[in-house]
CSV table of C-alpha atoms in Angstrom, one decimal:
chain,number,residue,atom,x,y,z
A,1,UNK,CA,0.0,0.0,0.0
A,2,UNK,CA,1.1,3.4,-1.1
A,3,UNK,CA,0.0,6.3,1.0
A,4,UNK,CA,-0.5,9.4,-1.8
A,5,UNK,CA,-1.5,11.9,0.2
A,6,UNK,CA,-1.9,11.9,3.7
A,7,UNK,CA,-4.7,14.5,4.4
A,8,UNK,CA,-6.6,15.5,1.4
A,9,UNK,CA,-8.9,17.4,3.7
A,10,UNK,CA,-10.6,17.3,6.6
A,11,UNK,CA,-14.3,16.4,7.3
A,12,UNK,CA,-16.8,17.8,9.6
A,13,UNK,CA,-19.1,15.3,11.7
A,14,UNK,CA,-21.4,16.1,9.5
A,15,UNK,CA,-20.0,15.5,6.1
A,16,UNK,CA,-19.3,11.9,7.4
A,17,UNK,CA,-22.8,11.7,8.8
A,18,UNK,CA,-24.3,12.7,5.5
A,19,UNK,CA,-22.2,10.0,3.4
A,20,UNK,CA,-22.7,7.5,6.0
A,21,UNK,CA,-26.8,8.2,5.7
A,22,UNK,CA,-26.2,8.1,1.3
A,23,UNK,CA,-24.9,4.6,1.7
A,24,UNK,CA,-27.6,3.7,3.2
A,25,UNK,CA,-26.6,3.9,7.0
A,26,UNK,CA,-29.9,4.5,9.9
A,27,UNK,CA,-30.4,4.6,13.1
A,28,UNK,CA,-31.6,1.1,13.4
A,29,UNK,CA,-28.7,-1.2,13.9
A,30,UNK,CA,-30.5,-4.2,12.0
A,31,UNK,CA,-31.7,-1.8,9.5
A,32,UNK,CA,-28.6,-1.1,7.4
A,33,UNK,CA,-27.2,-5.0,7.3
A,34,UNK,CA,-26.7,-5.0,3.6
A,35,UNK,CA,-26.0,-1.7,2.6
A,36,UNK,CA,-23.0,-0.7,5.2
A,37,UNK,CA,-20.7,-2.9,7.3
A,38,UNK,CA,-21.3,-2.7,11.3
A,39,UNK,CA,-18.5,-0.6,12.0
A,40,UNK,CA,-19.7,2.1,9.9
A,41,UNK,CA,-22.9,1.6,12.0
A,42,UNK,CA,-21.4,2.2,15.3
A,43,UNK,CA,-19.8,5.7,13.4
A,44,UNK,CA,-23.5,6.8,12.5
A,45,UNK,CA,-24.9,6.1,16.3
A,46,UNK,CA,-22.1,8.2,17.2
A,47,UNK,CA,-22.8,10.6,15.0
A,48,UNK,CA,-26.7,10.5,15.4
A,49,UNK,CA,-26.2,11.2,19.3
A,50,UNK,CA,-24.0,14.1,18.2
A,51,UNK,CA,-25.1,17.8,17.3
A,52,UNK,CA,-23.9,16.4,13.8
A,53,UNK,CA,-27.3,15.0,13.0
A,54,UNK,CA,-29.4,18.4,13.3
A,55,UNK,CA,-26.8,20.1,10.9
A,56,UNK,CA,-27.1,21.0,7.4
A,57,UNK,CA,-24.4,21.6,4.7
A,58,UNK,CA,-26.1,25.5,4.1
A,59,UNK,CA,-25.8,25.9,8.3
A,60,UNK,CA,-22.7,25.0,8.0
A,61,UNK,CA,-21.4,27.0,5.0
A,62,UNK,CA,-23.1,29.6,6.3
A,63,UNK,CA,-21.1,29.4,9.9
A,64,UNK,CA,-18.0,29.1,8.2
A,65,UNK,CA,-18.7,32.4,5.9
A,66,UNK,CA,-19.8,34.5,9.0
A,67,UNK,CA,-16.8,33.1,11.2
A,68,UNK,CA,-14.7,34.3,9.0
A,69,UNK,CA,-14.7,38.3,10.5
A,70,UNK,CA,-13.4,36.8,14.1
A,71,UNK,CA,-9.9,36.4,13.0
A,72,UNK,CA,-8.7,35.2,16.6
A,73,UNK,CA,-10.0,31.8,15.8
A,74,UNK,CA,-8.1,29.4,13.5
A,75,UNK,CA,-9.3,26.9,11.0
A,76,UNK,CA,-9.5,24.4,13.3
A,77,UNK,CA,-10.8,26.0,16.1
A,78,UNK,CA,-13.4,26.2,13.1
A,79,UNK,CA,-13.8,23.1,12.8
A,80,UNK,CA,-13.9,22.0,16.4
A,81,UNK,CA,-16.6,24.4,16.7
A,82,UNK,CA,-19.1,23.0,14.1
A,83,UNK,CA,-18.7,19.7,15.6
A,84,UNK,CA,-19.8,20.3,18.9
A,85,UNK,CA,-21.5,23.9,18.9
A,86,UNK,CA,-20.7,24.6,22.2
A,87,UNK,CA,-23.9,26.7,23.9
A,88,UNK,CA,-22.4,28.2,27.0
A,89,UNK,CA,-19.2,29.9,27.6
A,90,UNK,CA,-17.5,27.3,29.2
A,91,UNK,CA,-17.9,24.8,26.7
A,92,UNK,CA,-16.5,27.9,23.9
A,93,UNK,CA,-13.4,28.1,26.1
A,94,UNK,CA,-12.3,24.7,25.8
A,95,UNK,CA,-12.7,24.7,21.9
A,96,UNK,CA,-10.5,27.6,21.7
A,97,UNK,CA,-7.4,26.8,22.9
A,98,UNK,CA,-5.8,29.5,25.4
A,99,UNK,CA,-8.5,32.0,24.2
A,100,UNK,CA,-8.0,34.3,26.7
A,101,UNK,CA,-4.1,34.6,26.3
A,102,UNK,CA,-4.7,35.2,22.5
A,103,UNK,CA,-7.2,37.5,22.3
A,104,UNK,CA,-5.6,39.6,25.1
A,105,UNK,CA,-2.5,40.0,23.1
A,106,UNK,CA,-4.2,40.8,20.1
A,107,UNK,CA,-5.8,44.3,21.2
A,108,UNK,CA,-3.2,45.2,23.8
A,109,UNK,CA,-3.3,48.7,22.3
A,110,UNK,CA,-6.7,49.0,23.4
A,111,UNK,CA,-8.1,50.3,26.6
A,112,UNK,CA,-11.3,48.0,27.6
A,113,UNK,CA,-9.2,45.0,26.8
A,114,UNK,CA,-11.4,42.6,28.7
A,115,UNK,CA,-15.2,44.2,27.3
A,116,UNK,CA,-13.8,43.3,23.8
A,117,UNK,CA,-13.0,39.7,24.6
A,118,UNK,CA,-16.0,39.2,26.2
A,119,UNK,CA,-17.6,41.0,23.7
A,120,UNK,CA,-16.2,39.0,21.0
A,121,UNK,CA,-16.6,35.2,22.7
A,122,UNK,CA,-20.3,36.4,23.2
A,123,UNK,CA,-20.7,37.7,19.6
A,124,UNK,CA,-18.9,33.6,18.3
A,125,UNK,CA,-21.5,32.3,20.8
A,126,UNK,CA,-24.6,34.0,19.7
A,127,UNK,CA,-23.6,33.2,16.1
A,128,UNK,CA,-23.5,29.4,17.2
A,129,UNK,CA,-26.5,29.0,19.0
A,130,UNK,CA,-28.4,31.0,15.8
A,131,UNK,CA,-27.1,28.9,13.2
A,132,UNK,CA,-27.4,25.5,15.0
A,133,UNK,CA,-30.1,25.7,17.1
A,134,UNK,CA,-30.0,22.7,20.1
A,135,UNK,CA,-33.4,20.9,19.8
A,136,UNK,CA,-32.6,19.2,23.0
A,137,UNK,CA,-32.8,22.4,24.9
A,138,UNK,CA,-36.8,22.4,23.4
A,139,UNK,CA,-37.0,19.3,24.9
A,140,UNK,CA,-36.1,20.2,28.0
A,141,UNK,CA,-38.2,23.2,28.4
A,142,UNK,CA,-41.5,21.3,27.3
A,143,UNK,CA,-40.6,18.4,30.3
A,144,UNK,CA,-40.2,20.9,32.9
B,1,UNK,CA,-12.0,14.0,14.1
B,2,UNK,CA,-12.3,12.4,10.5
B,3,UNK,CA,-10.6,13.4,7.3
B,4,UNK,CA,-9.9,12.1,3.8
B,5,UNK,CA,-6.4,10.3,2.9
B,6,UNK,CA,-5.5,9.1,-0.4
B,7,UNK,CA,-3.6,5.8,-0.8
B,8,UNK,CA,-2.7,3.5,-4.0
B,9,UNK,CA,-3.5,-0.2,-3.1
B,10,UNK,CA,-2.4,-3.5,-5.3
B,11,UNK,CA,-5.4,-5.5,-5.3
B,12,UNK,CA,-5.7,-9.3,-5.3
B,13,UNK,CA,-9.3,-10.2,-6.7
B,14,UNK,CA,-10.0,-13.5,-6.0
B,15,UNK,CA,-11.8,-15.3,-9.4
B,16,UNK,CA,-14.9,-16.3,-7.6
B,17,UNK,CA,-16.1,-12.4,-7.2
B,18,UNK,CA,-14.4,-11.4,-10.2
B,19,UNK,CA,-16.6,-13.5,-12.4
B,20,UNK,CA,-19.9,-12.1,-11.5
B,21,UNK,CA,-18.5,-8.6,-11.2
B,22,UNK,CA,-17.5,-8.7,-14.4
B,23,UNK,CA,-20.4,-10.2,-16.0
B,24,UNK,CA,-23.1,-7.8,-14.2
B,25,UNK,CA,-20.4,-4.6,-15.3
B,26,UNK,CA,-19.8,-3.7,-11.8
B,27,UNK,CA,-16.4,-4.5,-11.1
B,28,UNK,CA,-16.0,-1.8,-9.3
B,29,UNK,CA,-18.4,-2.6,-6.6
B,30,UNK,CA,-16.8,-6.0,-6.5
B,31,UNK,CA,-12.8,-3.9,-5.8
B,32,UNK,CA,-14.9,-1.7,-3.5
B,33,UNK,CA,-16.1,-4.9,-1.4
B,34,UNK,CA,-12.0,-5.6,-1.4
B,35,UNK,CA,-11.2,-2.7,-0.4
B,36,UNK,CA,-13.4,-2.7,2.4
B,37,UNK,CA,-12.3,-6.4,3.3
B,38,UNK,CA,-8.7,-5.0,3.5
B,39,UNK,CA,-9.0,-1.3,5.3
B,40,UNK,CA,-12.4,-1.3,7.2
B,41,UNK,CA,-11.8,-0.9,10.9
B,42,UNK,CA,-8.4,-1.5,10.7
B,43,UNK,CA,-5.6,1.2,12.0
B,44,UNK,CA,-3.0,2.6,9.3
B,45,UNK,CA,-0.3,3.7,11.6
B,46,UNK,CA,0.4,7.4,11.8
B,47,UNK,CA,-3.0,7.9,10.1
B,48,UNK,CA,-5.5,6.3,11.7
B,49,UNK,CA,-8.4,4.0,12.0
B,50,UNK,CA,-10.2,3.6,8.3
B,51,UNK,CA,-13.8,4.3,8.9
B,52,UNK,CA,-15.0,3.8,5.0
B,53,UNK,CA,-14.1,3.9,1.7
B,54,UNK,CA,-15.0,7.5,0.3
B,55,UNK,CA,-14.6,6.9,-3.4
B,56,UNK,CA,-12.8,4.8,-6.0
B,57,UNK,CA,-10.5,7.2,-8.0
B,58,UNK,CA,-9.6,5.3,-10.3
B,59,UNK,CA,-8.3,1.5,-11.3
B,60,UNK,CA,-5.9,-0.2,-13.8
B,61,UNK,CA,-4.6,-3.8,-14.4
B,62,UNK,CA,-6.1,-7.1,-13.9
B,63,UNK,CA,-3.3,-8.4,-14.9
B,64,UNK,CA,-3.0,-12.3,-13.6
B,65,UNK,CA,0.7,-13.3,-12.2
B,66,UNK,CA,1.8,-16.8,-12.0
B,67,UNK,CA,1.0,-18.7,-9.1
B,68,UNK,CA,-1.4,-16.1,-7.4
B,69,UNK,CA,-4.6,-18.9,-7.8
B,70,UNK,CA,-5.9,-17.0,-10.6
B,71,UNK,CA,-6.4,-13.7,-8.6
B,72,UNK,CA,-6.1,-10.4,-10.9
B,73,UNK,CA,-4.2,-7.5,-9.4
B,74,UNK,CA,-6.1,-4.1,-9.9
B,75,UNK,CA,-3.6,-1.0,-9.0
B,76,UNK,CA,-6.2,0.9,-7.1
B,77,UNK,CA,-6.3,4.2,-6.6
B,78,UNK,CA,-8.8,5.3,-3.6
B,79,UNK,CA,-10.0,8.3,-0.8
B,80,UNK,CA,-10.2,6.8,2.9
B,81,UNK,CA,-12.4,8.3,5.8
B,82,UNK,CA,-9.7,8.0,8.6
B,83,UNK,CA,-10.5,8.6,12.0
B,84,UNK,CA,-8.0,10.5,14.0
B,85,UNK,CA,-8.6,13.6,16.1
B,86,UNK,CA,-6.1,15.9,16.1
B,87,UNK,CA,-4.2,17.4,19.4
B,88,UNK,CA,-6.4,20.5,20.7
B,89,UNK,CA,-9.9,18.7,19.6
B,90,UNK,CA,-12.5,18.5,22.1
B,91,UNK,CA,-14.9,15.4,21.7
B,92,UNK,CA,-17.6,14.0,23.8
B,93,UNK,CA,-17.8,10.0,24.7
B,94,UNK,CA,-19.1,8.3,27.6
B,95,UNK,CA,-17.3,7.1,30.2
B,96,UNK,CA,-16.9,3.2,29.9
B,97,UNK,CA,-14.7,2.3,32.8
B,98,UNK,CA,-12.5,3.4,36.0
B,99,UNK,CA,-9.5,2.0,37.9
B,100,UNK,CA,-6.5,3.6,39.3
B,101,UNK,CA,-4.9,5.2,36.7
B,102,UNK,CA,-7.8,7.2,35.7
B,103,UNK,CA,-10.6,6.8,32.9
B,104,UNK,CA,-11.4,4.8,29.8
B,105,UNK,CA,-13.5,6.5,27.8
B,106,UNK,CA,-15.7,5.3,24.8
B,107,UNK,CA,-17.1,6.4,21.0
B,108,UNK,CA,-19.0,3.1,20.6
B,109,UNK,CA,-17.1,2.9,17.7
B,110,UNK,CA,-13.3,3.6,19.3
B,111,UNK,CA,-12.7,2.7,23.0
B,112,UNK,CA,-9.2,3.0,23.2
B,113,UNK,CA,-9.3,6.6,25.1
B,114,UNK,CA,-7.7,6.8,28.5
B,115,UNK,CA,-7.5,10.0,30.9
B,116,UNK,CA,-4.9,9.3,33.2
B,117,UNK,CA,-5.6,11.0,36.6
B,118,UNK,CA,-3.2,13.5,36.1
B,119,UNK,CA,-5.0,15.0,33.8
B,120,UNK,CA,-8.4,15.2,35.6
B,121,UNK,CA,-10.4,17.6,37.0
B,122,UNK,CA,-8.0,18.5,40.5
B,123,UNK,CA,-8.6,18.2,43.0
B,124,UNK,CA,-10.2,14.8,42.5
B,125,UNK,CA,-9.9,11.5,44.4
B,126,UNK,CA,-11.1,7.7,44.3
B,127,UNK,CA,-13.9,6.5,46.2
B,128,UNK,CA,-15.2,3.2,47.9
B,129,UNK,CA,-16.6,2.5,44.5
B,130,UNK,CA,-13.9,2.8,42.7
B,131,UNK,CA,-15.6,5.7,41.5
B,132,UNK,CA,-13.3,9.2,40.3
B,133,UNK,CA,-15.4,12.5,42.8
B,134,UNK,CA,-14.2,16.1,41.8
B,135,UNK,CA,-14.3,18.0,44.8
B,136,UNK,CA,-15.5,21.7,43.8
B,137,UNK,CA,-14.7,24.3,46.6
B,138,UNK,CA,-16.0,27.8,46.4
B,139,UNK,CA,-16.7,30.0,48.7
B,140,UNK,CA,-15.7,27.5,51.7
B,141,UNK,CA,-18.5,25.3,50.4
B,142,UNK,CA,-17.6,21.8,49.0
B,143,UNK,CA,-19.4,20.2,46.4
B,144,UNK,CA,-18.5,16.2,45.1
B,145,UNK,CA,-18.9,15.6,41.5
B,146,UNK,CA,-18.8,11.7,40.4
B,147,UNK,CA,-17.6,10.7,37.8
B,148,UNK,CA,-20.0,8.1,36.9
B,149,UNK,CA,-20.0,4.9,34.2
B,150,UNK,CA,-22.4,5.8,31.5
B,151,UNK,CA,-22.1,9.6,32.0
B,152,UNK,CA,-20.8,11.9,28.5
B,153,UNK,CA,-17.7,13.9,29.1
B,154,UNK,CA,-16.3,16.0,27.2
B,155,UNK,CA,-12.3,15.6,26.9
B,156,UNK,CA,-9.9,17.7,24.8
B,157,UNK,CA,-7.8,15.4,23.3
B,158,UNK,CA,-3.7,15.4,24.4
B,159,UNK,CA,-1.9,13.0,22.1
B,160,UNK,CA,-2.7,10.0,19.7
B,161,UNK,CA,-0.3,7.2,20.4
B,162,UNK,CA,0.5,4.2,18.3
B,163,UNK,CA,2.3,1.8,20.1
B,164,UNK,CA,4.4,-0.6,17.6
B,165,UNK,CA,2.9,-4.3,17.7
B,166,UNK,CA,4.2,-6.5,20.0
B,167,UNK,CA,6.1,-9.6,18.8
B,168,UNK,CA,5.1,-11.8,21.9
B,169,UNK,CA,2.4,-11.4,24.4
B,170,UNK,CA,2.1,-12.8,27.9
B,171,UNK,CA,-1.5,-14.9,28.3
B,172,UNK,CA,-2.2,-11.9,31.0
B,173,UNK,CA,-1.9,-8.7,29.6
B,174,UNK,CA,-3.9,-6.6,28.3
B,175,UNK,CA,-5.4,-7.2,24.5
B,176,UNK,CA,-3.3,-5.0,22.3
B,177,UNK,CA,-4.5,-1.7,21.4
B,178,UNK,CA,-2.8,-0.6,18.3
B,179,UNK,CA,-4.2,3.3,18.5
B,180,UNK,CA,-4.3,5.2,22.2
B,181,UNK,CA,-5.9,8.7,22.6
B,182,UNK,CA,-4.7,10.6,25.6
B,183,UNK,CA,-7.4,13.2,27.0
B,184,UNK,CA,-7.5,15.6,29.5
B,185,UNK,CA,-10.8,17.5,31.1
B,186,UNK,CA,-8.7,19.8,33.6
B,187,UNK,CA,-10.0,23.4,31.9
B,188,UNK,CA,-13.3,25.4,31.3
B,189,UNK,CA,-16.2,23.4,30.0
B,190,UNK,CA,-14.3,19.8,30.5
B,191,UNK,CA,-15.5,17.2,31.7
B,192,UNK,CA,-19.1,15.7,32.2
B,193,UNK,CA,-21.4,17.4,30.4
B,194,UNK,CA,-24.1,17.8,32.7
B,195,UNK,CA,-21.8,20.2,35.1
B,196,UNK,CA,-21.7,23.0,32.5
């Protein structure tokens, strides 16, 4: 075996979810005997339990475009991003690695340093929960 | 967590699914059964553990060398849906086991995760149980978190580790795992999910 190229690009959770669920993959583990092995199976009841299955390739094109104006995060920061749209602050911390250290440094020069992080995490985190909306958090209110 | 890799792939087709491949025209779902037979949950060192075939680029051959049992090697050209996450990425699984080294954690589909203890939530000890408990001061109050079997945590992911197969094994040890994630939930929105 001759490995060409290593990484020809990466792949969201969805993009996987969505080619898994073209060949034929469901929910139902007897269900897609036949059409996809059950390994691939497992992948898809990952991915089903995963904020991968309420996504859809114009969501997230249209994340990615409107991401693009907060130049703090990186392209994999990106990516982390999409597949687990985190909903509170704490969980947008940990996909950003050593936010507040970068963003910090970035507007040194300005006074209200910690306004404009805050301001900016807030703005990524807004723009998250509008795109992706969490249908589990529905849920929730309707049971209480 | 998943990206494409490209690899080139001599291909032994054995005669008995050549023959009806051929005669229905679709060879290439015959080389795409194969393919699957050869990478499908199997781990590529250094790049990861094959989740599915993407696409068949392209093929050539069937050429038939002496002594191969009448086998016909394609040259295969495909796209592979690796799984590997890279170091930084934040992933939730659920928590499949504990001892005293820390937590295995599981994707149904990939269980070789651990988080050692030194890279839990601190302060955190082992209970009666055998269970991991976060204790959360604030404000002189103490709060126990368990970490329970079953529960999702989110874990940022620390290094991807593949050990080189060993050449004997001892009837005791462990079953060999050729791909170990490392993961650590000591920062802002680690750990179970439920907390944050």
């Amino acid at each position: 075996m001759k490995i060409e190229k290593a990484n020809v690009g990466n792949l969201t959770n969805f993009e996987v979810f969505d080619f898994l669920r073209t060949r034929g993959a469901t929910s139902d583990p007897m269900g897609c005997i036949g059409s996809v092995s059950p390994s691939e199976c497992k992948v898809f009841e990952y991915l089903s339990g995963s904020p991968a299955c309420m996504q859809t390739r114009e969501s997230v094109n249209e994340f990615l475009i409107k991401a693009d104006k907060f130049k703090f995060i990186t392209s994999f920061e990106k990516l982390n991003i999409v597949n687990s749209t985190p909903t509170v602050m704490p969980a947008l911390y940990a996909t950003i690695k050593d936010c507040d250290k970068r963003i910090a440094k970035e507007e040194e020069q300005i006074a209200k340093e910690n306004q404009l992080e805050e301001d900016q995490l807030q703005e990524l985190l807004e723009l998250v929960k509008e795109i992706f909306p969490q249908p589990a958090e529905e849920q929730e209110e309707l049971s209480q | 967590m998943f990206y494409l890799s490209q690899v080139e792939q001599n291909l032994k087709m054995p005669p008995h699914l050549l023959k009806p491949s051929l005669l229905d025209g679709e060879l290439e779902k015959g080389i795409r059964g194969e393919l699957e037979k050869r990478f499908l949950d199997k781990v590529i060192t250094n790049l990861g553990l094959c989740i599915s075939v993407y696409d068949i680029q392209s093929f050539e051959g069937g050429f038939i060398f002496p002594g191969d049992d009448g086998c016909a090697t394609y040259k295969v050209r495909c796209r592979l849906v690796m799984f590997q996450p890279f170091v930084g990425e934040v992933i939730v699984g659920k928590i499949e086991s504990c001892d005293e080294f820390g937590l295995q954690v599981s994707l149904g589909f990939f269980s070789d995760i651990r988080i050692p203890e030194r890279f839990m939530v601190q302060p955190c000890h082992r209970g009666e149980d055998g269970i991991w408990v976060w204790q959360f001061k604030v404000d002189n109050e103490e709060f126990q978190y368990s970490l329970d079997i079953d529960e999702e945590i989110r874990f940022r992911v620390a290094s991807v580790k593949y050990p080189p197969t060993p050449v004997e094994q001892s009837e005791n040890s462990e079953p060999f795992s050729p791909m170990e994630i490392t993961g650590y939930i000591n920062g802002d929105g680690l750990g179970l999910v439920s907390w944050w």
